[in-house]
Short mmCIF file of N, CA and C in Angstrom, two decimals:
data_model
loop_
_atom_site.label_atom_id
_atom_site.label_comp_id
_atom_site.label_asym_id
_atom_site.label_seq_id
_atom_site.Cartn_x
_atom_site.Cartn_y
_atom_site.Cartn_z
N UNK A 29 0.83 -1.19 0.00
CA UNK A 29 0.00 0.00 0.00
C UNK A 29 0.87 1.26 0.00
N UNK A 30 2.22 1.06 0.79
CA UNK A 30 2.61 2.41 0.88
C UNK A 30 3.39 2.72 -0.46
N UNK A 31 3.73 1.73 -1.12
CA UNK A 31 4.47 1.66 -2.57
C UNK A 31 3.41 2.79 -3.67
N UNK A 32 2.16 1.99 -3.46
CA UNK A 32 1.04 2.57 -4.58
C UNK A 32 0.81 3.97 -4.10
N UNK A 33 0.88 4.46 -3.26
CA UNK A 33 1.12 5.96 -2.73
C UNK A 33 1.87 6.66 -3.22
N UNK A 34 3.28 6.00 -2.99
CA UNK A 34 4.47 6.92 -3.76
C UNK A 34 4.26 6.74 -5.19
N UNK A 35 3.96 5.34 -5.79
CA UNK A 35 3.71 5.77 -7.14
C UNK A 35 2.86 6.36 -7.22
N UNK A 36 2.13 6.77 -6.91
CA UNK A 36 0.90 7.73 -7.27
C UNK A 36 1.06 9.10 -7.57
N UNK A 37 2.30 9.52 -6.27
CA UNK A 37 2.44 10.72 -6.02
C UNK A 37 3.48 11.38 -7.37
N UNK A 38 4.16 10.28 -7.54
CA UNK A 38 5.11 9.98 -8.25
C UNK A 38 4.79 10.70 -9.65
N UNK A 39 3.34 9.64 -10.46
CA UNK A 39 3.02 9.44 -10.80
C UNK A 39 2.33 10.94 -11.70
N UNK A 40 1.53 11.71 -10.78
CA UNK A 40 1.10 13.10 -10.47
C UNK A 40 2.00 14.10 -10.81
N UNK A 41 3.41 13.82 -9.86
CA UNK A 41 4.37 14.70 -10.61
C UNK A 41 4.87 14.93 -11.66
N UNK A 42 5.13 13.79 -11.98
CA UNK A 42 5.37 13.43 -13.11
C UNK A 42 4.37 14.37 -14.59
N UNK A 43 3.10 13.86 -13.97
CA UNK A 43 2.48 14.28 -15.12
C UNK A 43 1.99 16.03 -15.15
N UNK A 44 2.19 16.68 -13.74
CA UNK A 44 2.50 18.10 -13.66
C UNK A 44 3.28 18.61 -14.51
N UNK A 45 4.39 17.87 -14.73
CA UNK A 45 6.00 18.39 -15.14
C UNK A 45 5.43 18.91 -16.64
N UNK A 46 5.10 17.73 -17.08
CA UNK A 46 4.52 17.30 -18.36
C UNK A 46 4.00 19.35 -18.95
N UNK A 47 3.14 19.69 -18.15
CA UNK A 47 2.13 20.73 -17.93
C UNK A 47 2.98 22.45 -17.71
N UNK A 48 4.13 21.94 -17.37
CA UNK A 48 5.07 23.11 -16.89
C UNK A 48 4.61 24.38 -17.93
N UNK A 49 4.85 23.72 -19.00
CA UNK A 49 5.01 24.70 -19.73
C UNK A 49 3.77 25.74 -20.63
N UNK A 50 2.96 24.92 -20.02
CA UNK A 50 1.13 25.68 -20.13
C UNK A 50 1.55 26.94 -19.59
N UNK A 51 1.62 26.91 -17.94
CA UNK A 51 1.83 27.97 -17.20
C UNK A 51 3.06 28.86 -16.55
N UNK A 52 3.65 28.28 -17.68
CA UNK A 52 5.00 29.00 -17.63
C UNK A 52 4.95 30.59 -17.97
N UNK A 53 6.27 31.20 -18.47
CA UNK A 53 6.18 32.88 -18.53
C UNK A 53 5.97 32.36 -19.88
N UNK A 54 5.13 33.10 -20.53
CA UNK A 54 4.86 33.59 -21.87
C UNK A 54 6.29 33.35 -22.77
N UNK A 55 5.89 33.84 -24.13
CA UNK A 55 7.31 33.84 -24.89
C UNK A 55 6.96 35.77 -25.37
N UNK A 56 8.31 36.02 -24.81
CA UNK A 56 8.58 37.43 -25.58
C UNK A 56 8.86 37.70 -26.32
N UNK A 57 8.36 39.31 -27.23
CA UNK A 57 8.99 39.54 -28.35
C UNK A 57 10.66 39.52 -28.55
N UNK A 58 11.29 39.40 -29.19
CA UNK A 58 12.45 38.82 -29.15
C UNK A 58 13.48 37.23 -29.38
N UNK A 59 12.43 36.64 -28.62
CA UNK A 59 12.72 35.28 -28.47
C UNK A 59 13.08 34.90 -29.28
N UNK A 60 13.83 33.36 -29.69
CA UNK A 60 14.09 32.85 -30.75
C UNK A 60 13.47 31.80 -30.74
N UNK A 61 13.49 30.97 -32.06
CA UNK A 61 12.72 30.02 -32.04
C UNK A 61 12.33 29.17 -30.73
N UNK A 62 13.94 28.87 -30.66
CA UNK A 62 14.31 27.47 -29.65
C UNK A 62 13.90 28.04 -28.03
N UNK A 63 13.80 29.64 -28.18
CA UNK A 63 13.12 30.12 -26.78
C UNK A 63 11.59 29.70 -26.59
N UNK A 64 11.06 30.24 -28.18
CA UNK A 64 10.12 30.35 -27.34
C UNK A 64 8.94 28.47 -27.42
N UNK A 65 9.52 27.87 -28.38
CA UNK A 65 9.78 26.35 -28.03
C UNK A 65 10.25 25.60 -26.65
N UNK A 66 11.00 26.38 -25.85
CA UNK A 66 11.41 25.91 -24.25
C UNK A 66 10.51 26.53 -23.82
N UNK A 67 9.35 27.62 -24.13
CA UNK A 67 8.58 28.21 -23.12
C UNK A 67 7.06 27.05 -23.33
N UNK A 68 6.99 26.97 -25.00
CA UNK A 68 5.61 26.38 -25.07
C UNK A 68 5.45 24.85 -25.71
N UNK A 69 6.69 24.52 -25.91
CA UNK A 69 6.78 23.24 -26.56
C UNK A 69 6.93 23.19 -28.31
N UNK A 70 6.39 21.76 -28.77
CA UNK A 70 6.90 21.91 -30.21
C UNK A 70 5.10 22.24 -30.23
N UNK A 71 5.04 22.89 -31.44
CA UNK A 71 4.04 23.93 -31.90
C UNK A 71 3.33 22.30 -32.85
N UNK A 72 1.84 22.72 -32.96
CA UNK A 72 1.05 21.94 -33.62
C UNK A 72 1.24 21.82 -34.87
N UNK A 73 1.21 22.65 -35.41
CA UNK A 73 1.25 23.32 -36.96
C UNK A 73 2.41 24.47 -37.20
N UNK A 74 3.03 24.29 -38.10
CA UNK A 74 3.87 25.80 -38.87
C UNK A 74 2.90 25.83 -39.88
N UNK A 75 2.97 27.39 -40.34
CA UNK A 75 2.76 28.16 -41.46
C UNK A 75 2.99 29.12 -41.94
N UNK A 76 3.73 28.97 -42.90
CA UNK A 76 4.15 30.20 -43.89
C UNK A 76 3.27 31.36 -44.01
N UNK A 77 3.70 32.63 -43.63
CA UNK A 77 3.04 33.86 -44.02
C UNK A 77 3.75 35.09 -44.72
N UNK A 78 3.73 34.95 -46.19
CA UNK A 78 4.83 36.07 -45.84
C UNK A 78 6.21 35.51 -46.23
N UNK A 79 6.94 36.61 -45.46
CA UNK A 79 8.07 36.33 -44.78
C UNK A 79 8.47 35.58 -43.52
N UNK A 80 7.41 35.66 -42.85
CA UNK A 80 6.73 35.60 -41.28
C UNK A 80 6.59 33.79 -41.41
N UNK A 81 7.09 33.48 -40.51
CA UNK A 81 6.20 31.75 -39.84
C UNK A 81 5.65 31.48 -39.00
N UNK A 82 4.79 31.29 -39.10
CA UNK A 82 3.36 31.38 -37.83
C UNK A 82 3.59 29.88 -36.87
N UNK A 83 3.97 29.54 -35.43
CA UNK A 83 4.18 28.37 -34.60
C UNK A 83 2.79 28.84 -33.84
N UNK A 84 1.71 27.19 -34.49
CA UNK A 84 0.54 27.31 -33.79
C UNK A 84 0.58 26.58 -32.81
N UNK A 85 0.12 27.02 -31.96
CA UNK A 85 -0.40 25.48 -30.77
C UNK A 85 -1.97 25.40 -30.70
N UNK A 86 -2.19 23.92 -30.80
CA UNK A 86 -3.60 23.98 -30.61
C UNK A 86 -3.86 23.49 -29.39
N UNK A 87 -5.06 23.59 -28.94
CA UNK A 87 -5.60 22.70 -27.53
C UNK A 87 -5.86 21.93 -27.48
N UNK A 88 -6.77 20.97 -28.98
CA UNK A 88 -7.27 19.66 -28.72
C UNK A 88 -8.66 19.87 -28.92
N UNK A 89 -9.14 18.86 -28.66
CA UNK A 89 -10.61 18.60 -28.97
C UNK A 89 -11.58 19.57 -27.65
N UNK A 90 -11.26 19.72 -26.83
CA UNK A 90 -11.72 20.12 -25.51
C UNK A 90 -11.20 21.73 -25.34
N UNK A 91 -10.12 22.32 -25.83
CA UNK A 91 -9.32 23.41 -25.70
C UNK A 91 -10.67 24.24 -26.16
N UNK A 92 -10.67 25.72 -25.39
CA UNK A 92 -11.30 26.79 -26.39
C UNK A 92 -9.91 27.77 -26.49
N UNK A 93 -9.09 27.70 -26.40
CA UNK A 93 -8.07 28.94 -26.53
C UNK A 93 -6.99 28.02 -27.35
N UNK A 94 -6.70 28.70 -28.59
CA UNK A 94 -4.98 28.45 -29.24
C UNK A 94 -4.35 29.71 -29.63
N UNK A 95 -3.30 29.36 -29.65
CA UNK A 95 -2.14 30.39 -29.18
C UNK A 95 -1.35 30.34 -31.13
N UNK A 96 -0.75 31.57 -31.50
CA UNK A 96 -0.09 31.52 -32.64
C UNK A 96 1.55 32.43 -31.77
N UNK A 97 2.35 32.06 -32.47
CA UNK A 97 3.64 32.76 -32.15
C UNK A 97 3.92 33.00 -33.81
N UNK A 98 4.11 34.36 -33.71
CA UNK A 98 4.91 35.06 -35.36
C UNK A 98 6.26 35.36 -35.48
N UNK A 99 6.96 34.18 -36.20
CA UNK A 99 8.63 34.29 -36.07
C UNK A 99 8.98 35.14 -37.26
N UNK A 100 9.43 36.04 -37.37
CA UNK A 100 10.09 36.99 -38.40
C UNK A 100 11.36 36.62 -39.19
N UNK A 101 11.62 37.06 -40.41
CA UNK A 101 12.29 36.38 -41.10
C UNK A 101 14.00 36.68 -40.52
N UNK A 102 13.71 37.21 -39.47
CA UNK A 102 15.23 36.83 -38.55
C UNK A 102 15.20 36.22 -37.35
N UNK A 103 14.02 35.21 -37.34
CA UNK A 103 14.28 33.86 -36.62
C UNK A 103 13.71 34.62 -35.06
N UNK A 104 13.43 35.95 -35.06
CA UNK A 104 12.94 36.45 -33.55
C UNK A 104 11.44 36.13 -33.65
N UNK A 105 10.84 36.33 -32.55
CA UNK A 105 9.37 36.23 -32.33
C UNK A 105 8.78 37.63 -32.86
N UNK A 106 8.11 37.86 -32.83
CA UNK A 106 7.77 39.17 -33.03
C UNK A 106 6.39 39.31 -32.72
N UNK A 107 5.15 38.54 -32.09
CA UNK A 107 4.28 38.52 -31.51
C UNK A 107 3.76 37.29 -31.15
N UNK A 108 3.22 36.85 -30.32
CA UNK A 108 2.38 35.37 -29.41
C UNK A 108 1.23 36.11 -28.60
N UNK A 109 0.18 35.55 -29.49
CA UNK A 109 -1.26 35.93 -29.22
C UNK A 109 -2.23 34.73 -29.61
N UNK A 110 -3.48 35.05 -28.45
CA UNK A 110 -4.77 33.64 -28.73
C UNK A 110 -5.18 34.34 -29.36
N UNK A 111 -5.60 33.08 -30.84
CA UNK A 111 -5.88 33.58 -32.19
C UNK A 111 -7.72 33.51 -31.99
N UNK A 112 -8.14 32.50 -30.93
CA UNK A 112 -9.96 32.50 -31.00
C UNK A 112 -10.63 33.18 -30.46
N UNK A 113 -10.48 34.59 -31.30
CA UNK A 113 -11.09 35.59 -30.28
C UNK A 113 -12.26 35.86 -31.83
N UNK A 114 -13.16 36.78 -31.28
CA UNK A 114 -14.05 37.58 -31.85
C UNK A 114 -13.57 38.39 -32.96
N UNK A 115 -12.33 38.71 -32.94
CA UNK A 115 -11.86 39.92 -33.70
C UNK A 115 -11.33 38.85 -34.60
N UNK A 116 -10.42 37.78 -34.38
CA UNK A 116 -9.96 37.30 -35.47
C UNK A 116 -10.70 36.31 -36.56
N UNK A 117 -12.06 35.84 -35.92
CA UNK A 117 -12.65 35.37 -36.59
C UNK A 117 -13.34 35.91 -37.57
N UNK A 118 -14.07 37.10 -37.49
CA UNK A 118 -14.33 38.44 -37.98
C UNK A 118 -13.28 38.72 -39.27
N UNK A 119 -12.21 38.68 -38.86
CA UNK A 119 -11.48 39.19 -40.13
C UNK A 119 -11.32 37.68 -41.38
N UNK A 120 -12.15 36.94 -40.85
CA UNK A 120 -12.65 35.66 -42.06
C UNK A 120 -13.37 36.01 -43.05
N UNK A 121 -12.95 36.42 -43.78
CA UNK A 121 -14.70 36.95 -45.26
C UNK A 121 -14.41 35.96 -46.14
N UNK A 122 -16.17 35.38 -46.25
CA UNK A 122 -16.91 35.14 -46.94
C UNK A 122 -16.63 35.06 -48.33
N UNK A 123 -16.25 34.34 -49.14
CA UNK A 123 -16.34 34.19 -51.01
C UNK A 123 -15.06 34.65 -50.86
N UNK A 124 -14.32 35.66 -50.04
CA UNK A 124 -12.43 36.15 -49.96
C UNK A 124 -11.47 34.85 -49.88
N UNK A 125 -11.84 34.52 -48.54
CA UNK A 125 -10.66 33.85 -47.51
C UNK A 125 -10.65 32.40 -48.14
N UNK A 126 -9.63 31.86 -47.95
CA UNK A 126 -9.40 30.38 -48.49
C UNK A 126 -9.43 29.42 -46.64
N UNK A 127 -9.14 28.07 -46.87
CA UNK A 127 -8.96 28.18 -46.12
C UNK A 127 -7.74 27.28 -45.90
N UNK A 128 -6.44 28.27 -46.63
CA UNK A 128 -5.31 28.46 -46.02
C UNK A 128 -5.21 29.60 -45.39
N UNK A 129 -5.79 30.86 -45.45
CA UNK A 129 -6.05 32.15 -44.79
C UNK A 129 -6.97 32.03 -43.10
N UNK A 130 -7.66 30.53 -43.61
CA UNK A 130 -8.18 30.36 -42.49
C UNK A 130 -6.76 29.76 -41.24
N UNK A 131 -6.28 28.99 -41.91
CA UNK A 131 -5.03 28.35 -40.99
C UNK A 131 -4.30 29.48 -40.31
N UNK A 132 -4.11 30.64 -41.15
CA UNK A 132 -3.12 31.34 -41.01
C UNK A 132 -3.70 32.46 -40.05
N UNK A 133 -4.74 32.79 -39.86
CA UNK A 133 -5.79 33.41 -38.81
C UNK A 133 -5.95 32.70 -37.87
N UNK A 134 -6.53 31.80 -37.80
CA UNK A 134 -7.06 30.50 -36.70
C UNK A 134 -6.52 29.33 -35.96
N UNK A 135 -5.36 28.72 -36.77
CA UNK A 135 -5.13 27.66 -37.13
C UNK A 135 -6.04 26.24 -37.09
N UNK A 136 -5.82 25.34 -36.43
CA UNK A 136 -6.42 24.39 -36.99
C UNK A 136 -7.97 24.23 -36.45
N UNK A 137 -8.98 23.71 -36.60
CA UNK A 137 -9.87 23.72 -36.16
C UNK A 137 -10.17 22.74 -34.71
N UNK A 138 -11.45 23.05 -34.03
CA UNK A 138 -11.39 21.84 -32.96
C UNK A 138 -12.23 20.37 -33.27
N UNK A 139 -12.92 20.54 -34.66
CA UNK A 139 -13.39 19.52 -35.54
C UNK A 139 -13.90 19.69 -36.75
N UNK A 140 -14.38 18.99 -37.84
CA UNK A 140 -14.45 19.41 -39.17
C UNK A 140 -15.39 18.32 -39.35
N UNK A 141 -16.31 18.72 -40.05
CA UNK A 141 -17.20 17.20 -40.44
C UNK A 141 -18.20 17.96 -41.43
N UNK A 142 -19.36 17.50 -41.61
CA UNK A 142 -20.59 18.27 -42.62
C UNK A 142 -21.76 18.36 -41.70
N UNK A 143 -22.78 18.81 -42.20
CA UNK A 143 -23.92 18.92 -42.22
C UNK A 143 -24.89 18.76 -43.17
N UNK A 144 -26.41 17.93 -42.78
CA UNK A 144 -27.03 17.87 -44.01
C UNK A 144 -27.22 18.58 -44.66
N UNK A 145 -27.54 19.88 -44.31
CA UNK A 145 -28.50 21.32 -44.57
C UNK A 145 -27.28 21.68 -45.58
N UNK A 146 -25.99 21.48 -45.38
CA UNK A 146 -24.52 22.28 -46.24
C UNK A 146 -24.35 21.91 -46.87
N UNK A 147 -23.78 22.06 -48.07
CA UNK A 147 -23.02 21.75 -48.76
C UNK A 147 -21.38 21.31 -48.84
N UNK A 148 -21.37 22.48 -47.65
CA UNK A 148 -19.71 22.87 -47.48
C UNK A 148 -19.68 21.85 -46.73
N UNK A 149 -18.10 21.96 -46.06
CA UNK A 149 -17.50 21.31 -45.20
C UNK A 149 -17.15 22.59 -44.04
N UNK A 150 -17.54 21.56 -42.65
CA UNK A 150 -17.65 22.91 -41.54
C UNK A 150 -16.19 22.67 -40.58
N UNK A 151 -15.58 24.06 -40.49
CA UNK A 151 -14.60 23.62 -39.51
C UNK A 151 -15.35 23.99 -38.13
N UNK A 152 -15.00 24.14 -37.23
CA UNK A 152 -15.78 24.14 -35.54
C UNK A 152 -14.56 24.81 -34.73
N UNK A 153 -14.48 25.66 -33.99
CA UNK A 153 -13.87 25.94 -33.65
C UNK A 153 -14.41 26.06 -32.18
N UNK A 154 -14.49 25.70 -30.60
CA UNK A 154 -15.03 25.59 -29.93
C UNK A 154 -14.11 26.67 -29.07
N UNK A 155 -14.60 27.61 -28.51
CA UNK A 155 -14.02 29.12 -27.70
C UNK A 155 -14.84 29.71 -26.97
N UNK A 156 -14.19 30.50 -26.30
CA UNK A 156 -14.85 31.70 -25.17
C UNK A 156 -15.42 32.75 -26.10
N UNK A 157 -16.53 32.89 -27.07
CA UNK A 157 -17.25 34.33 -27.08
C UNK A 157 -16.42 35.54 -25.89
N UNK A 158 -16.75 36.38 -26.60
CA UNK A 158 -16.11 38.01 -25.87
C UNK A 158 -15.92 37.32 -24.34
N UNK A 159 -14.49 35.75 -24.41
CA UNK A 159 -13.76 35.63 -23.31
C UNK A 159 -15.09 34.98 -22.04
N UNK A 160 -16.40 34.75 -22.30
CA UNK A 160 -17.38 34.47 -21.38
C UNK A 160 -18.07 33.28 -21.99
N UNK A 161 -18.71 33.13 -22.78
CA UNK A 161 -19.85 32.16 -23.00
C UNK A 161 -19.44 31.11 -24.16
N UNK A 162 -19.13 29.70 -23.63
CA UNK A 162 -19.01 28.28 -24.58
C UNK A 162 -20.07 28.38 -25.85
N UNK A 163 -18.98 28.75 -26.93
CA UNK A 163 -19.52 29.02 -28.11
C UNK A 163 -18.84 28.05 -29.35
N UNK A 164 -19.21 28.13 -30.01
CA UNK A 164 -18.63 27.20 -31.44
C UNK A 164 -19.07 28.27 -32.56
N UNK A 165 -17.65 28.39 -33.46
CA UNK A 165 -17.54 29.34 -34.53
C UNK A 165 -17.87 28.07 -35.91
N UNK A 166 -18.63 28.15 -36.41
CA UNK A 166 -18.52 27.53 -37.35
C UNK A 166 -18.13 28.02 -39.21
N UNK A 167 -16.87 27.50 -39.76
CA UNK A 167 -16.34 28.09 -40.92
C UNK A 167 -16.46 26.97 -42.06
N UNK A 168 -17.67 27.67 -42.67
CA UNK A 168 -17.99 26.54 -44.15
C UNK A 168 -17.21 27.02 -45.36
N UNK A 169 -16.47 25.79 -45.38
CA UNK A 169 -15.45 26.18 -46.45
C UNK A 169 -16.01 25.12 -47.90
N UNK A 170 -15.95 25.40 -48.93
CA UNK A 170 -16.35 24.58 -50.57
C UNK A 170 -15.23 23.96 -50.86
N UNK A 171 -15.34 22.71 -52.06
CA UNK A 171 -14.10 22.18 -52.20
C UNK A 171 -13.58 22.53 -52.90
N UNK A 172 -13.61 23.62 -53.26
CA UNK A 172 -11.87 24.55 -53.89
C UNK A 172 -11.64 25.27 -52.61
N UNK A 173 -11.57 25.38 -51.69
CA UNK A 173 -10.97 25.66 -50.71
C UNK A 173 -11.55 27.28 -50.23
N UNK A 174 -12.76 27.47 -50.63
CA UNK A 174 -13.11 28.85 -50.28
C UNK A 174 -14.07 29.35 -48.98
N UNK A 175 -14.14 30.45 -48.44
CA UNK A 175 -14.96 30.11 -46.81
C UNK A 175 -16.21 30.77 -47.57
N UNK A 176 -17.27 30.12 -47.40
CA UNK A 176 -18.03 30.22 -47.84
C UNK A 176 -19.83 31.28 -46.86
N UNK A 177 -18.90 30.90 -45.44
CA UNK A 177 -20.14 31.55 -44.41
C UNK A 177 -19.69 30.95 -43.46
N UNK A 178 -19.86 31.82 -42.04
CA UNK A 178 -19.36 31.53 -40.56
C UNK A 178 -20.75 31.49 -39.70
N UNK A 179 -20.70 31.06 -39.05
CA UNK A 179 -22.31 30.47 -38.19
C UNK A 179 -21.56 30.43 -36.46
N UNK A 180 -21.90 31.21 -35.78
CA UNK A 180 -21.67 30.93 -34.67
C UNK A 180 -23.02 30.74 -33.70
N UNK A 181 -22.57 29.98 -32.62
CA UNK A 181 -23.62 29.19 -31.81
C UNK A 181 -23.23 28.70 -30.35
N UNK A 182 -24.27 27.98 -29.73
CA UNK A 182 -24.11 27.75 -28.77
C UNK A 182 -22.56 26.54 -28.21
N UNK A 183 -21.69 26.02 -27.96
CA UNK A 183 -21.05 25.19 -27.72
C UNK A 183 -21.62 23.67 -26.94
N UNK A 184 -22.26 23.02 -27.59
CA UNK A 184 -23.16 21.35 -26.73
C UNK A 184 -22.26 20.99 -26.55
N UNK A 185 -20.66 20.71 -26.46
CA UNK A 185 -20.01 20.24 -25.36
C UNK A 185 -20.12 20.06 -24.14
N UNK A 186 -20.82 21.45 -24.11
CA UNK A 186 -20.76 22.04 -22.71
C UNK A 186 -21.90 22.09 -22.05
N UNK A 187 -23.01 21.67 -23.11
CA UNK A 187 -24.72 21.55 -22.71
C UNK A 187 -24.96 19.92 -21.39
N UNK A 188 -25.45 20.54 -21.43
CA UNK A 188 -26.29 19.13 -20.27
C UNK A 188 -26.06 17.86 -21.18
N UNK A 189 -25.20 16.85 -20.65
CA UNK A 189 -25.34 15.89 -21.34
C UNK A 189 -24.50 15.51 -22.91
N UNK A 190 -24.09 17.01 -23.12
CA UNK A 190 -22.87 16.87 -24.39
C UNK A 190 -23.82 17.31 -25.52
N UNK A 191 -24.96 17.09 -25.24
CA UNK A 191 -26.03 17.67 -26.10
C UNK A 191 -27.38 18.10 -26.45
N UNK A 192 -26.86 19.20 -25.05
CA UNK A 192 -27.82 20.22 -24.73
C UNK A 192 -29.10 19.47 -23.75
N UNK A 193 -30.19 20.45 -23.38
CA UNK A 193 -30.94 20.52 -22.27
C UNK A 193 -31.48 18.62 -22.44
N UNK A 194 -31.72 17.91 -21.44
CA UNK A 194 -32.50 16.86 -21.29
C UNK A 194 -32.78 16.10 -21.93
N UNK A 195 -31.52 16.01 -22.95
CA UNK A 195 -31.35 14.86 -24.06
C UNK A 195 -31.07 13.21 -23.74
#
């Protein structure tokens, strides 16, 4: 018994450690790659912007916040900001944006599947509305790769039951 304790505890720490770097100090402007990689880990996605290379991190299926870091073409950071806000989804237009423009705004989605009613294909992006209320951005993209219309809504993750009131 007292073994399964220490492994436990062990065990816990272990998987804290793992976590360090969630709540670690931020990465500053300046940083270099390999900094700001020791601050947040290896990044989900790269993407070319530019001159600029965008190091995304995503959250996962459950995450509402991902993070982009903008490395400049001299290898410094030059900004690390959460990309699922209101403002950046907003700057998504309709019949414009591809959705490599979507990657490069958003990055990856928190699921992608269809709907009967669509045509398109929907990415989901599951986030904090103005930082308060479990919402899902939804970005219908066509198969030439164009965003076609954004639908935002309630988040049923988070509803009673995974899907909503008394299901």
């Amino acid at each position: 018994m007292k073994y399964l304790a220490t492994n436990l505890i062990f065990a816990g720490v272990l998987g804290l450690s793992g976590c360090a770097t969630i709540f670690g100090p931020a990465p500053a402007p300046g940083d270099t790659v390999a900094q700001v990689e020791a601050k947040r880990g290896q990044p989900s996605a790269i993407y070319q912007d530019g001159n600029d290379k965008l190091l995304a991190y995503s959250p996962g299926y459950w995450g509402q916040y991902s993070y982009m870091a903008r490395i400049g073409p001299d290898g410094r950071l030059k900004s690390y900001e959460q990309v699922w806000t209101d403002a950046k989804f907003a700057s998504i237009k309709p019949n414009v944006s591809t959705k490599d423009d979507v990657l490069r705004i958003v990055g990856q989605p928190t699921a992608i599947g269809r709907y009967a009613r669509s045509p398109f294909i929907a990415w989901n992006y599951g986030y904090k509305e103005a930082g308060v209320w479990n919402s899902m951005m939804t970005v219908y993209i066509d198969n030439n790769g164009i965003v076609r219309g954004l639908e935002n809504g309630p988040d049923r993750r988070y509803e009673r039951n995974g899907f909503g009131a008394d299901m």
